[in-house]
XYZ file of C-alpha atoms in Angstrom:
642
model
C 0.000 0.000 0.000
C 1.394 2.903 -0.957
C 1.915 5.843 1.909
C 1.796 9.354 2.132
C 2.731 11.907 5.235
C 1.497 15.000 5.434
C 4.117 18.201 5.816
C 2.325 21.115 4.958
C 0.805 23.341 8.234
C -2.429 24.646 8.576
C -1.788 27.148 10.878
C -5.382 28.487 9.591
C -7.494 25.686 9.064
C -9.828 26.627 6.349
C -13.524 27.262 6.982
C -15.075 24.598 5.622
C -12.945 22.102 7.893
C -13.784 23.557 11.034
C -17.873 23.664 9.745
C -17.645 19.901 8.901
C -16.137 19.028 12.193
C -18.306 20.493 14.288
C -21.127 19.436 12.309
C -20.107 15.851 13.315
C -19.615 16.763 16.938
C -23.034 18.560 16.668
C -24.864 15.463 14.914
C -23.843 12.836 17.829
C -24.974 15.455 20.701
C -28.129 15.940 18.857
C -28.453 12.407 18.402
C -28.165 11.588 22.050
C -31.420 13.984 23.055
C -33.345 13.003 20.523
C -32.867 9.007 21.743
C -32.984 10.248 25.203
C -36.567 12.311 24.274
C -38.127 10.224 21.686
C -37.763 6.829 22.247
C -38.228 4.382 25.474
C -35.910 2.535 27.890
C -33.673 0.362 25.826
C -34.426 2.982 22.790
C -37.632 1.760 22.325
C -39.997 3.926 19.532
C -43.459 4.868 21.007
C -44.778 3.516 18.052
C -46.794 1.148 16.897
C -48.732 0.940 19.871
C -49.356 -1.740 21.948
C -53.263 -2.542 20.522
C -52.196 -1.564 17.087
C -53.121 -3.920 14.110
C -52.040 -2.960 10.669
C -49.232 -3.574 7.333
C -47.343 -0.277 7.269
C -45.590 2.371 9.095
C -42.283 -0.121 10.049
C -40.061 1.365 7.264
C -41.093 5.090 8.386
C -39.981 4.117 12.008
C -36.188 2.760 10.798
C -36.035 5.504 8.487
C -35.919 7.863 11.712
C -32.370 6.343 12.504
C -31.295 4.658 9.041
C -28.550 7.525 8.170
C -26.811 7.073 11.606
C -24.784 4.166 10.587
C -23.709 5.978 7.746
C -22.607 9.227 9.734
C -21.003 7.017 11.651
C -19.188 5.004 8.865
C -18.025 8.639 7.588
C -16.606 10.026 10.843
C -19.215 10.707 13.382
C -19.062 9.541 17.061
C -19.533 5.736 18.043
C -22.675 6.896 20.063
C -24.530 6.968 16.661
C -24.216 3.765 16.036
C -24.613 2.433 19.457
C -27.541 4.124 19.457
C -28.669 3.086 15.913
C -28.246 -0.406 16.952
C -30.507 0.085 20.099
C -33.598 1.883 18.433
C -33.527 -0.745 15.302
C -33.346 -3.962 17.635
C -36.492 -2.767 19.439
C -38.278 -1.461 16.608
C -38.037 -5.511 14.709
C -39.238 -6.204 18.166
C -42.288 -4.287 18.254
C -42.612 -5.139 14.876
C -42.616 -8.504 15.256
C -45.254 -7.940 18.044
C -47.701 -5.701 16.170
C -50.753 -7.768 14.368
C -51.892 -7.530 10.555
C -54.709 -8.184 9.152
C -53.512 -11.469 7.811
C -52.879 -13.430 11.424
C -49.396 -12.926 11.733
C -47.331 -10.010 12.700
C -46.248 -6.790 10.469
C -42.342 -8.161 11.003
C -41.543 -11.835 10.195
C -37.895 -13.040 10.577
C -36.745 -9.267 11.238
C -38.295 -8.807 8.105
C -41.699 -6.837 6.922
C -44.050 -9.279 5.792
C -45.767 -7.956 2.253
C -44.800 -4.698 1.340
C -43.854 -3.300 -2.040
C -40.281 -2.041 -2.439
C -40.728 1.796 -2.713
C -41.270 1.211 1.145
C -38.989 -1.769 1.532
C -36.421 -0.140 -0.030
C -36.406 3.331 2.390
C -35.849 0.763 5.588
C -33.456 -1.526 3.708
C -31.374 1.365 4.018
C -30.577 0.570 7.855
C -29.386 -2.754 6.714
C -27.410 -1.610 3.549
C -25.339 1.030 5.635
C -24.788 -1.141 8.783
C -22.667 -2.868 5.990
C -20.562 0.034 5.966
C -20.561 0.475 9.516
C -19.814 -2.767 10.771
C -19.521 -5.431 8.265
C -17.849 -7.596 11.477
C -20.773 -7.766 13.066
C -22.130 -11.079 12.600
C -25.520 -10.599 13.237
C -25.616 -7.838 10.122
C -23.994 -10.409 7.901
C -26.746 -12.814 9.181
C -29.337 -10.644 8.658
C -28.333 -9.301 5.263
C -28.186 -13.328 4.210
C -31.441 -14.313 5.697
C -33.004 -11.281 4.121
C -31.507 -11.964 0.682
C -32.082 -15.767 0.688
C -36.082 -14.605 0.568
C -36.273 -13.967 -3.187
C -34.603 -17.193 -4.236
C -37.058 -19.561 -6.010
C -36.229 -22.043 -3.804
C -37.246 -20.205 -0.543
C -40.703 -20.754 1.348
C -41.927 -17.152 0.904
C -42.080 -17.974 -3.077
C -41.475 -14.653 -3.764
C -39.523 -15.338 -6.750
C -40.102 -17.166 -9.946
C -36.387 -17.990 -11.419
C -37.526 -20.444 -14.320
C -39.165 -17.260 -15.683
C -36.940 -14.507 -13.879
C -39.824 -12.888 -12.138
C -41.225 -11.781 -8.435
C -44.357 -12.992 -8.340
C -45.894 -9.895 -7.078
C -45.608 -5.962 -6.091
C -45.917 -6.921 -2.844
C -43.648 -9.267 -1.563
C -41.405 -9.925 1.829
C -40.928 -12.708 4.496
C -44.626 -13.986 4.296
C -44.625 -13.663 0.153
C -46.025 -12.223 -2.723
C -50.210 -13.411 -1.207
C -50.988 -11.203 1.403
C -51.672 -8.344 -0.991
C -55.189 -6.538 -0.272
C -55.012 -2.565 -1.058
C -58.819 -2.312 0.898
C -55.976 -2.972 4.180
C -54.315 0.314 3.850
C -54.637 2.095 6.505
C -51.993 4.470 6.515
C -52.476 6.918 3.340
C -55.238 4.756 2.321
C -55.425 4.186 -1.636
C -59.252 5.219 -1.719
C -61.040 8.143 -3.092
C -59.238 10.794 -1.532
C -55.486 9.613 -1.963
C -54.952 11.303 -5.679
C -57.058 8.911 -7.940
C -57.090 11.136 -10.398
C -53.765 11.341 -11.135
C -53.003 7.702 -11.010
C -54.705 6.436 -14.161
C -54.428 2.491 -13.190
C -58.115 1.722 -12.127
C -59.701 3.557 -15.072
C -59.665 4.983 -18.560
C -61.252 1.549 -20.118
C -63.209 0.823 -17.478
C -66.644 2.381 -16.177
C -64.979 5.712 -14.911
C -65.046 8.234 -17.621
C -64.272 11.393 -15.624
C -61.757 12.145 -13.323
C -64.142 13.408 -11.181
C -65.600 9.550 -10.554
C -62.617 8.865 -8.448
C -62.992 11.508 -6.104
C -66.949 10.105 -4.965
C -66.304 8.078 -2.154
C -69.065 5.892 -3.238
C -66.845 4.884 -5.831
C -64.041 3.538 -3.552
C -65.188 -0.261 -2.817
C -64.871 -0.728 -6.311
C -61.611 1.066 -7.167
C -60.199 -1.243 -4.304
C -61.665 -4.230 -5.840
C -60.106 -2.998 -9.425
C -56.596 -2.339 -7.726
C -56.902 -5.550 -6.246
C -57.319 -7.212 -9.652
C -54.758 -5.532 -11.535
C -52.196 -4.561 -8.948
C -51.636 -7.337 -6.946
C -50.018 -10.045 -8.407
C -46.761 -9.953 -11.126
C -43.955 -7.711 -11.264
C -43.437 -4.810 -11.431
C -40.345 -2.199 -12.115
C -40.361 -1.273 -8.730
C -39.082 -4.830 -8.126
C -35.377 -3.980 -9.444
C -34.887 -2.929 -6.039
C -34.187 -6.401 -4.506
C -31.300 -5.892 -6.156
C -29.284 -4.077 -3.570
C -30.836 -6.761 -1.126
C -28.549 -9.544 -3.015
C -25.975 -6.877 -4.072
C -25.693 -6.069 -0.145
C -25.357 -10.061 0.429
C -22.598 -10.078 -1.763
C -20.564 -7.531 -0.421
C -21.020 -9.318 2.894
C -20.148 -12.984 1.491
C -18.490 -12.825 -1.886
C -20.547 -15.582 -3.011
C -21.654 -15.416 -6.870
C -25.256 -16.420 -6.170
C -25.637 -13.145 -5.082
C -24.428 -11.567 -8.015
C -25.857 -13.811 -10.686
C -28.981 -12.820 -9.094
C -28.491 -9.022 -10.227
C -27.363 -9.535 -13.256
C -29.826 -12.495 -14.115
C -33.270 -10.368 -12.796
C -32.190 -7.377 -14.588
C -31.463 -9.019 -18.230
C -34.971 -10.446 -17.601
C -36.478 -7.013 -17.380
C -34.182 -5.433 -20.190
C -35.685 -8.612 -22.668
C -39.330 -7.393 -21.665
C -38.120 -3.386 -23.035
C -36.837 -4.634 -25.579
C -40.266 -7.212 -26.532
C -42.259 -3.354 -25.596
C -40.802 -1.680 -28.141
C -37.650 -0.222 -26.358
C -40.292 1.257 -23.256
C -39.958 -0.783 -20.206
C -43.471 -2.357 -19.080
C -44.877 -1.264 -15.879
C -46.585 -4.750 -15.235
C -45.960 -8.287 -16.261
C -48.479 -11.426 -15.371
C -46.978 -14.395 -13.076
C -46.850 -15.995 -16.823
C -44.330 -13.673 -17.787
C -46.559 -11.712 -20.168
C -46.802 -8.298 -20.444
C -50.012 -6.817 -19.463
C -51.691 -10.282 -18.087
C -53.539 -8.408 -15.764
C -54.339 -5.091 -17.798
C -56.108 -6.591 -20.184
C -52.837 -6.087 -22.778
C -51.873 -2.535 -21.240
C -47.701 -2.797 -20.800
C -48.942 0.578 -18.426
C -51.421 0.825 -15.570
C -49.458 -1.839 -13.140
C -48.754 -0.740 -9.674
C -45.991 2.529 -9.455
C -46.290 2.662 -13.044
C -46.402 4.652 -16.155
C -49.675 5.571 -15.179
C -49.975 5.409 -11.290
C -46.826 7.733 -10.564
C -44.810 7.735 -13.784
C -41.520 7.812 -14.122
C -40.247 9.345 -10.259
C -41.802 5.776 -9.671
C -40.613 4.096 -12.583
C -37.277 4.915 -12.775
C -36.234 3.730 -9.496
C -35.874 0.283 -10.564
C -33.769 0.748 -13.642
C -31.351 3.185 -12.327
C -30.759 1.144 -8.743
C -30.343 -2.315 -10.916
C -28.047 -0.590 -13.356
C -25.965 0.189 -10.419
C -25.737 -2.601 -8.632
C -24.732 -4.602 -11.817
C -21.782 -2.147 -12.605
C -20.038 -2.662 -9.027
C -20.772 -6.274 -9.245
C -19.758 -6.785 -12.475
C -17.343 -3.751 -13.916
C -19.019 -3.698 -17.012
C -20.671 -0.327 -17.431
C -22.962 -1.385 -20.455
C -26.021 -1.896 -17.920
C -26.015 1.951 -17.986
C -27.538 1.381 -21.147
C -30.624 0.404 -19.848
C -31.773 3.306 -17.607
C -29.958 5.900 -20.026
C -32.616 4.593 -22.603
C -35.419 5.132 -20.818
C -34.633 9.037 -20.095
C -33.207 9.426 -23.366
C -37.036 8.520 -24.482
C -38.234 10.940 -22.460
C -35.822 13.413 -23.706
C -37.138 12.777 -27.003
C -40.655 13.320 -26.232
C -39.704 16.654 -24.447
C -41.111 20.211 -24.839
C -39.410 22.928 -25.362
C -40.675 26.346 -22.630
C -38.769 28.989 -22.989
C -38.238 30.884 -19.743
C -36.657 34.614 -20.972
C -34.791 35.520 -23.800
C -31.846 33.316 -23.108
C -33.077 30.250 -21.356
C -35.855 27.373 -22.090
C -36.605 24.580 -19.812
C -37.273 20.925 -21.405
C -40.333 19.841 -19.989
C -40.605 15.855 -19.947
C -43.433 13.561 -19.997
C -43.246 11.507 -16.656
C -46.650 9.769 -17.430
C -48.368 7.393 -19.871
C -51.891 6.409 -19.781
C -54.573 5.907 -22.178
C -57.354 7.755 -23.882
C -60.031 9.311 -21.306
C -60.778 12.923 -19.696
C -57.788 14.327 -18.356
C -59.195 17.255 -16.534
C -57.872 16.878 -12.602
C -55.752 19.277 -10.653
C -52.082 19.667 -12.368
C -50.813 23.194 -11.530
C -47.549 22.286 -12.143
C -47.611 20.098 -15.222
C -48.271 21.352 -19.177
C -52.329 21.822 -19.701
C -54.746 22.827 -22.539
C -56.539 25.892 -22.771
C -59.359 24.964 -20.762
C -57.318 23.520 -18.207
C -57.081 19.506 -19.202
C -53.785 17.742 -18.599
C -51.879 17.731 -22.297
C -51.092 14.810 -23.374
C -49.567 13.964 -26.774
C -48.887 10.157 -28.120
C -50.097 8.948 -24.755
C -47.419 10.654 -22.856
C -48.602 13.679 -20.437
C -47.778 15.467 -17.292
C -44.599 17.115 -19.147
C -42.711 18.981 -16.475
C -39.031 19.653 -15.607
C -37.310 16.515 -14.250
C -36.481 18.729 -11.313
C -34.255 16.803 -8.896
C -34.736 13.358 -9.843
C -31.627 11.591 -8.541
C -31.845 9.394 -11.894
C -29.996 11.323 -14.489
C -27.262 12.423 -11.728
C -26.718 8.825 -10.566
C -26.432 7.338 -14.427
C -22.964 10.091 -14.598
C -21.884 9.211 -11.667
C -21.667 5.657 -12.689
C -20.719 6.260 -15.536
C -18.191 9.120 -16.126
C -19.411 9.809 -19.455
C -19.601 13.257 -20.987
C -22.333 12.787 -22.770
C -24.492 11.766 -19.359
C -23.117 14.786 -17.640
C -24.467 16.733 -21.010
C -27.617 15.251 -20.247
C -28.329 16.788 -16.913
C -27.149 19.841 -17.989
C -29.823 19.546 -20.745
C -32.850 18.839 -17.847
C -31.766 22.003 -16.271
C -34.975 24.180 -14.651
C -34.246 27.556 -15.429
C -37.160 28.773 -14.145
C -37.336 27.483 -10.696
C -33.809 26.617 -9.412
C -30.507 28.751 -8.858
C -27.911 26.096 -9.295
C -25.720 28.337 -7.068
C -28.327 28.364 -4.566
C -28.499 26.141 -0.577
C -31.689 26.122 1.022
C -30.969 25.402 4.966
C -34.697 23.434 4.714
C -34.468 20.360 3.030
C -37.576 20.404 0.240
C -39.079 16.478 0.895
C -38.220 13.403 3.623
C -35.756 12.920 1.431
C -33.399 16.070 2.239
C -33.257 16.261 -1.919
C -32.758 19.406 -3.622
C -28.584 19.740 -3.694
C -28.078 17.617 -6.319
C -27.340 20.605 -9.192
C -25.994 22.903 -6.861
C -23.265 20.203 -5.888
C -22.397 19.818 -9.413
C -22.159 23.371 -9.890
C -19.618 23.034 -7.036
C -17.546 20.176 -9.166
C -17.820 22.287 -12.401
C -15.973 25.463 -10.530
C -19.233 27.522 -10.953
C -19.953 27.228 -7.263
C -16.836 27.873 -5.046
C -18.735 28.510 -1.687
C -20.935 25.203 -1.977
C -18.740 23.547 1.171
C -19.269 26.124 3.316
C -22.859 26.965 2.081
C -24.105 23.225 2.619
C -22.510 22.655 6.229
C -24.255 25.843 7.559
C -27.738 24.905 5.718
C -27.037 21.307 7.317
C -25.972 22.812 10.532
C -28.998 25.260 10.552
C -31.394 22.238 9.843
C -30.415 20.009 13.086
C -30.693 23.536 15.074
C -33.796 24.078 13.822
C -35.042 20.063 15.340
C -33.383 21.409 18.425
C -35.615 24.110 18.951
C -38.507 21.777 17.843
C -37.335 19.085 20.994
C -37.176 22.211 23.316
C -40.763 23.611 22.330
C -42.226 19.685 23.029
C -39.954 19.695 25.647
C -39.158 15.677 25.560
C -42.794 14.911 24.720
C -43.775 14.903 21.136
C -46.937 16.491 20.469
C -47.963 13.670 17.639
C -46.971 9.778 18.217
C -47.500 8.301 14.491
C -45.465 5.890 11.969
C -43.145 9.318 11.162
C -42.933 10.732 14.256
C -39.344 9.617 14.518
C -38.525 10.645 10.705
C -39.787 13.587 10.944
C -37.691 14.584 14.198
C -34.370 12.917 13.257
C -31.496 15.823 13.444
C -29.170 13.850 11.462
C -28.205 15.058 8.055
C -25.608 13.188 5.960
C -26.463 14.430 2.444
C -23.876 17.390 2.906
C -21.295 15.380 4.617
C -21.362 12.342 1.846
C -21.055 14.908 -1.044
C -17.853 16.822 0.706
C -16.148 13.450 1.929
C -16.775 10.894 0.060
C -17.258 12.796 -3.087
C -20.678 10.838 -3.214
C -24.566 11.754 -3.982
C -26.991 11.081 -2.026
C -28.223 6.939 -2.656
C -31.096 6.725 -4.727
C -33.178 7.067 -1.060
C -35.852 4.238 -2.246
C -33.340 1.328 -1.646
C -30.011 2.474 -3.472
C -26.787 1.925 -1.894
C -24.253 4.143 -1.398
C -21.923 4.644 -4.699
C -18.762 6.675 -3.874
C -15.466 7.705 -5.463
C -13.241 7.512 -1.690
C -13.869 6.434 1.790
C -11.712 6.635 4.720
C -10.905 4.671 7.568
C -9.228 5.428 11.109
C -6.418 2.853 11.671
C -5.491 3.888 15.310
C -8.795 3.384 16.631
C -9.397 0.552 14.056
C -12.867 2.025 12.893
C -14.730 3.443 9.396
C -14.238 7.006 8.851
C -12.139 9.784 9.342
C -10.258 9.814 12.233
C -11.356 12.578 15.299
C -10.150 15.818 14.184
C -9.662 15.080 10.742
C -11.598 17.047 7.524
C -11.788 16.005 4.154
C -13.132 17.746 1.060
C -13.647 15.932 -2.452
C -13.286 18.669 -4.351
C -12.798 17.325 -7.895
C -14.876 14.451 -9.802
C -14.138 13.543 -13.034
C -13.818 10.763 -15.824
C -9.495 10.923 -14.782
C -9.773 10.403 -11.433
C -10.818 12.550 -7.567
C -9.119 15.485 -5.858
C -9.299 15.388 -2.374
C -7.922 17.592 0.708
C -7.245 16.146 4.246
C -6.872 18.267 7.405
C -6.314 17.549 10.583
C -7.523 19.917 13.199
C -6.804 18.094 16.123
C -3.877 17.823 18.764
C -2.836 14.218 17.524
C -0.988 12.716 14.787
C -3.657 10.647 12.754
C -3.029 7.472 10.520
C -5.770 6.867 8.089
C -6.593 4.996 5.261
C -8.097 6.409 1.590
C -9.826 3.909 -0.224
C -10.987 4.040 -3.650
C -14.992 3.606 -3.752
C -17.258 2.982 -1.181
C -16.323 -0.937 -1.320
C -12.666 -0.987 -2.748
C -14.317 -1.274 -6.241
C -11.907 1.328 -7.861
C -8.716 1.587 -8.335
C -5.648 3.890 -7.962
C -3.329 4.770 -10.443
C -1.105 7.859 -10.249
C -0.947 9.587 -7.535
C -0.057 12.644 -6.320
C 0.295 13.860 -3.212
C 1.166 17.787 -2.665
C 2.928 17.636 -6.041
C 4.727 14.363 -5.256
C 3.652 11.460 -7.736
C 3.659 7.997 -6.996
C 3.395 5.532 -10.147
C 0.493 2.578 -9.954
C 2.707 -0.472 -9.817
C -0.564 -2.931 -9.329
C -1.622 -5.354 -12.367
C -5.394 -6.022 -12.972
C -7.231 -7.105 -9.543
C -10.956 -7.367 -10.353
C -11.561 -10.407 -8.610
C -8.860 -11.122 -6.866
C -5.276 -11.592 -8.328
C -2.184 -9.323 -7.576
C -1.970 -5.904 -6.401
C -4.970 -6.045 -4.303
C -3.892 -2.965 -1.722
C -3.855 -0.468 -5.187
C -7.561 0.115 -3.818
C -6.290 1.797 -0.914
C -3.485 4.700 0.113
C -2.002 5.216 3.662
C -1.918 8.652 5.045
C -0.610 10.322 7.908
C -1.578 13.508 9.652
C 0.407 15.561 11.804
C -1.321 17.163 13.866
C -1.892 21.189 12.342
C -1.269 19.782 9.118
C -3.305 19.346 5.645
C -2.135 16.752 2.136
C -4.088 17.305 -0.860
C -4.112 14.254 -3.175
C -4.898 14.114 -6.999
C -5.728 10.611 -7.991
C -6.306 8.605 -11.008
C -9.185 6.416 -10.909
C -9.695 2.803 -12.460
C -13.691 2.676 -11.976
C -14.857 -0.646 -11.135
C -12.157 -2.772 -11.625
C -12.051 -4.439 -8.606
C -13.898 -7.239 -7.065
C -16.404 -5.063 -4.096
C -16.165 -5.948 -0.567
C -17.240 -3.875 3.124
C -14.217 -5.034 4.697
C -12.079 -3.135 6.819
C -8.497 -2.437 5.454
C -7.203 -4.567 8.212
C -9.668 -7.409 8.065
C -8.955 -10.729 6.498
């Protein structure tokens, strides 16, 4: 491994340093109320209650503490993930103690029982960055197994078909694809006043004509009993979640099951865009044929073309696509989600915004003939007010911040994807150069553009601007904890979420040079991460500050400071899981030649994945690296771990 020391002082630590620092050291104290405040003895959530009998609400409960592993794995305190650790165990346990409708519990096997993977995929997030965090714990690596081994087609739950290379339904999870009944809802309930009108699924060839049918609530048994024939068994897009389930395995285990799994399930669903005419199907019968249940529609399936459009839609693609480039190295899956947004590219309208600037509005919807006349303030209407909709395609709006387009560069490197996002720029509603301290959705989205402003050189004060919006949003839950004043004046599914004072969009951008993970079940995808080797732990070491302030198709740039009073010894790694690789490089102007032959898989020169760096104390190294995307075999070890 080759090794770098520091010798340059920082006599004045630069601003964004000391901002990220304390931001950590701010995070864990925040952290530490908020468990202390919000949750039992033991770290125990107040919800579900004790009486309570229904299918959702787990994933919004781990989502309250899902990023703390993560802030830990980057450099935070130890308390977060102590206390992540706490709150999760006794969430599976009142999950696992907390009736359905069905006769057994909402959690099976620390695992929900039927839920679709939009929700799956938000509390599989826990799992996928306790990977990161502590890939030594066994009973992660047990659980990430267990969880995986579900959607084999040899497992009990038969959620998985493999002779045809298809989950068997939308729903799916420890108890299978069967216990599917949309009349169940009772959280956001899928009747007449949860947005019929916009999701197009239940109607246009059937006895609704108007959009104004689905908002009678004497209409509602039967839209259940239609969303209950059409929605509830096959797959669905959504599906190409389960992919970072197996892909998370795999990093855990090595073992090529895993992998074959990714690579196997998404070819399956790239044949069926390819049979569709190049548009990937929203719905596909347990025989494997498009539009089984839509009487021939390849739209109208659950989180489809029709029922949320392509914010729904493109989830699946974009995850899978992923997950099969740091499995496999080969970057041609990109293909497959770049085709999809390149259609909807195509389909665009041109709005012009002033005298300079238009914005392309895109079609994120398909659905068939029928009245389109429902409330759409923000999407392209007629005259009189109907949604317009041209070849089928409607709702044409600016893809905003869609993490899709973003994530498809990032994987790829390629100029022309990069060109791409550039192209789906808003004009009219977002400053690139712009930080809002309040995050616009659960998500904490709305960075995206203004980071890559940052990386371009068109946005210089982006690392300082982000830490104080970051800093500024876990001061504003502070003064929410002292106005309830350690008793929260709701107790529901989010009341936890919505409460959390940990941020770690701002943090992953600056240090690992990394977006955000696509938040419905992506994993993290990075270009460095670092690792404390005194105290033996993920992260930067205590004191120490890193910026990623370069990302391109050549390689990272990357500062290091230490702040504190002790010399540091750290480890840079290239990628999130070792999957790159190093060439040249150079560290405050001193080069050091790649000497390491091909490793993906295994082979020599496995430590050209991985620099050694020490820190003074008062001191800062900025290294320019080369990077080898992908070319090496993905693991969560540790540096020092066999």
């Amino acid at each position: 491994m080759r090794e770098f020391e520091a010798t340059t002082e920082a006599a004045r630590p630069p601003t964004w340093a000391l901002r990220q620092r304390a931001l950590f050291d701010l995070t864990a104290d925040a952290v530490d109320r908020f468990v202390d405040d919000y949750t039992g003895p033991g770290g125990d959530p107040f919800w579900p209650p004790v009486d309570h009998v229904g299918i959702d609400g787990f994933d919004d409960v781990v989502e309250g503490v899902c990023n703390w592993p993560l802030l830990y794995a980057m450099g935070g305190d130890e308390r977060l993930l102590g206390h992540a650790r706490r709150v999760y165990e006794s969430a599976l346990e009142r999950g696992a103690a907390t009736e359905t409708p069905f006769g057994h519990p909402m959690v099976v096997d620390e695992f929900e029982q039927c839920r679709d993977w939009f929700h799956l995929g938000e509390g599989s997030r826990y799992t996928y960055n306790m990977g990161l965090a502590a890939p030594d714990d066994e009973a992660v690596r047990e659980r990430a197994t267990r969880s995986a081994d579900l959607y084999f087609g040899d497992a009990a739950a038969d959620n998985y078909d493999a002779e045809k290379r298809l989950v068997r339904g939308p729903m799916n999870g420890s108890m299978g694809p069967d216990y599917c009944d949309f009349a169940a809802y009772e959280h956001h309930p899928y009747g007449a006043d949860y947005r019929w009108a916009r999701h197009g699924l239940p109607w246009r060839d059937l006895e609704f004509d108007e959009a104004a049918d689905l908002l009678d609530p004497s209409n509602e048994e039967r839209l259940f009993e239609v969303l209950n024939e059409r929605c509830a068994k096959g797959d669905i897009p959504l599906n190409l979640s389960i992919t970072s389930l197996m892909a998370n395995a795999y990093l855990h285990t090595g073992e090529d099951r895993y992998r074959e799994w990714v690579t196997d399930y998404l070819d399956a669903w790239r044949e069926r865009t390819a049979e569709n005419g190049g548009i990937i199907p929203d719905n596909v019968g347990r025989s494997g044929e498009i539009g089984e249940y839509t009487d021939g529609s390849w739209y109208g399936g659950y989180y489809g073309w029709s029922w949320g459009g392509w914010h729904y839609v493109g989830i699946g693609p974009t995850v899978a696509a992923e997950n099969a480039v740091l499995l496999e190295g080969n970057r041609e899956y990109l293909d497959f989600p770049r085709s999809q947004l390149d259609l909807l590219v195509e389909n665009g309208i041109e709005v012009s915004e002033d005298d300079v600037h238009s914005t392309l509005h895109i079609p994120h919807k398909y659905g068939g003939e029928g009245d389109y006349h429902y409330d759409a303030s923000d999407v392209l209407t007629e005259d009189d007010g109907e949604v317009l909709r041209r070849d089928g395609w409607y709702e044409f709006k600016p893809h905003q911040d869609d993490p899709y387009a973003v994530h498809l560069w990032y994987a790829s490197m390629d100029e022309g994807d990069r060109e791409r996002i550039r192209r789906l720029r808003d004009w009219g509603e977002q400053d690139w150069r712009r930080v809002d301290p309040r995050a616009k959705t659960k998500h904490g989205d709305g960075h995206e553009y203004a980071w890559l402003a940052y990386l371009d050189g068109e946005f210089p004060d982006y690392p300082e601007r982000i830490l104080d919006a970051t800093r500024e949003h876990v001061q504003e839950r502070l003064r929410l904890f002292d106005a309830e004043g350690g008793d929260p004046t709701t107790v529901d599914e989010d009341y936890l979420r919505d409460r959390n004072p940990a941020f770690h969009k701002g943090l992953l951008q600056l240090t690992m040079g990394a977006p955000q993970p696509v938040y419905y079940g992506g994993l993290v995808m990075a270009q460095v991460r670092h690792f404390d080797v005194r105290r033996e732990r993920p992260g930067l070491p205590s004191g120490v500050a890193a910026l990623v302030e370069s990302v391109s198709g050549d390689g990272v740039e990357l500062t290091l400071v230490n702040l504190g009073a002790e010399r540091e010894e750290m480890v840079v790694q290239a990628g999130a899981y070792g999957e790159h690789r190093f060439g040249a490089v150079e560290a405050d102007g001193r080069v050091s030649d790649d000497e390491a032959g091909d490793v993906r898989h295994g082979g020599d020169g496995d430590d050209a994945n991985a620099v050694r760096v020490r820190l003074p104390a008062g001191t800062r190294l900025s290294l320019r690296a080369r990077l080898d995307r992908f070319a090496n075999d993905p693991k969560y070890e540790f540096p020092w771990m066999e």
